[in-house]
């Protein structure tokens, strides 16, 4: 199932963002938020499974994928992107699914809005701070390659995804490469975002909607104890 592509503007003067749609627009809304350095196409292998029951929408945060890259880099901007998407799609309850960085954006959104439900996939919690800093540092480097094929071949998941198939890696890589102004090829995200200071964590006790925490069994981003602690802090989570 091929998604429908759309662009919209955040408010009257915000950046123009890109999103992908699967399923009928009349269905209940399921919003998918990618992680740092990723893009909406990371959900291509997941979204069709839900399109018979939901109107599935995957967002490219500003500075990622096919969304604009404003010069104004500030903490909290990705939350504005989510709010802008929901305003664009119109009123009504929605399920918000966030992966990694997207999970933190979803968490913060749910402290002042009331989604129908929340799904948090491997948010950073309980992992070594040194490892988190290393990941942010790796994302902050702007790598480039002589050809598109080389960029696709050199593409790797961060953190490493040992069990991901080569077909999946290549499919995501093919949607993650762009030609740069100097003619070389790099990855479709603005690396400067990962040099910003991390925001203060939102208060999970303010989130009232049903919440599902999903942890990879061998994840070193979300530790087992971190997942249990987060679950205990949320009023309605498992």
Coordinates of C-alpha atoms in Angstrom, one line a residue, residues 39-157:
X39 CA 11.6 10.5 8.8
X40 CA 8.0 9.5 8.1
X41 CA 9.0 6.7 5.8
X42 CA 10.4 4.8 8.8
X43 CA 6.8 3.8 9.3
X44 CA 6.2 2.5 5.8
X45 CA 6.4 -1.2 6.9
X46 CA 4.1 -0.6 9.9
X47 CA 1.4 1.8 8.9
X48 CA -0.4 -0.4 6.3
X49 CA -1.2 -2.9 9.0
X50 CA -3.4 -0.3 10.7
X51 CA -4.9 1.4 7.6
X52 CA -8.0 -0.8 7.5
X53 CA -9.0 0.5 11.0
X54 CA -7.4 4.0 11.2
X55 CA -6.6 7.0 9.2
X56 CA -2.8 6.7 9.7
X57 CA -0.7 9.9 9.4
X58 CA 3.1 9.9 9.7
X59 CA 4.8 13.3 10.2
X60 CA 8.2 14.6 9.1
X61 CA 9.3 16.9 11.9
X62 CA 10.9 20.2 10.8
X63 CA 14.5 19.6 9.8
X64 CA 13.7 16.0 8.9
X65 CA 12.6 14.2 5.7
X66 CA 10.8 16.4 3.2
X67 CA 9.8 19.1 5.8
X68 CA 11.4 22.6 5.7
X69 CA 14.5 23.3 7.7
X70 CA 14.1 26.7 9.3
X71 CA 17.2 28.5 10.7
X72 CA 15.4 29.0 14.0
X73 CA 16.5 26.0 16.1
X74 CA 14.9 25.9 19.5
X75 CA 13.7 23.3 22.0
X76 CA 10.0 22.5 21.9
X77 CA 9.7 23.2 18.1
X78 CA 8.8 19.5 17.4
X79 CA 5.8 19.8 19.8
X80 CA 4.6 22.8 17.7
X81 CA 4.9 20.6 14.6
X82 CA 2.6 17.9 16.2
X83 CA 0.1 20.6 17.3
X84 CA 0.2 22.1 13.8
X85 CA -0.5 18.7 12.2
X86 CA -3.5 18.1 14.5
X87 CA -4.8 21.5 13.8
X88 CA -4.4 20.9 10.1
X89 CA -6.2 17.5 10.3
X90 CA -9.1 19.0 12.2
X91 CA -10.8 18.2 15.6
X92 CA -11.4 14.8 17.0
X93 CA -9.7 12.2 19.2
X94 CA -6.5 10.6 18.1
X95 CA -4.0 7.9 19.1
X96 CA -0.4 9.2 19.1
X97 CA 2.5 6.7 18.6
X98 CA 6.0 8.0 19.2
X99 CA 9.3 6.3 18.7
X100 CA 12.4 7.4 20.6
X101 CA 12.5 11.2 20.2
X102 CA 9.0 11.1 18.9
X103 CA 7.9 9.3 22.1
X104 CA 9.2 12.3 24.2
X105 CA 7.3 14.7 21.9
X106 CA 4.2 12.6 22.4
X107 CA 4.7 12.5 26.1
X108 CA 4.9 16.3 26.4
X109 CA 1.9 16.7 24.1
X110 CA -0.2 14.5 26.3
X111 CA 0.5 16.7 29.4
X112 CA -1.5 19.5 27.9
X113 CA -3.8 17.7 25.5
X114 CA -5.9 14.6 25.8
X115 CA -5.2 12.0 23.1
X116 CA -7.4 9.0 22.9
X117 CA -4.4 6.9 23.7
X118 CA -0.6 7.1 23.7
X119 CA 2.0 4.5 22.6
X120 CA 5.6 5.1 23.6
X121 CA 8.2 3.0 21.7
X122 CA 11.6 3.0 23.3
X123 CA 11.8 6.5 24.8
X124 CA 15.2 7.1 26.4
X125 CA 14.9 6.3 30.0
X126 CA 17.2 4.5 32.4
X127 CA 20.1 4.2 30.0
X128 CA 23.6 5.4 30.7
X129 CA 23.9 9.2 30.2
X130 CA 27.2 8.7 28.4
X131 CA 25.5 6.5 25.8
X132 CA 22.7 9.1 25.3
X133 CA 25.4 11.8 24.8
X134 CA 27.2 9.5 22.3
X135 CA 24.0 9.0 20.2
X136 CA 23.3 12.8 20.1
X137 CA 26.9 13.4 19.2
X138 CA 26.8 10.9 16.4
X139 CA 23.6 12.5 15.0
X140 CA 25.1 15.9 15.2
X141 CA 27.8 15.1 12.6
X142 CA 27.0 15.9 9.0
X143 CA 28.3 13.1 6.9
X144 CA 28.3 13.2 3.1
X145 CA 29.2 10.7 0.3
X146 CA 30.2 11.0 -3.3
X147 CA 27.2 9.1 -4.7
X148 CA 23.7 8.3 -3.7
X149 CA 24.5 4.5 -3.9
X150 CA 27.4 5.0 -1.4
X151 CA 25.1 6.9 1.0
X152 CA 22.5 4.1 0.9
X153 CA 25.2 1.5 1.5
X154 CA 26.7 3.3 4.4
X155 CA 23.3 4.0 6.1
X156 CA 23.1 2.5 9.6
X157 CA 20.5 2.6 12.3

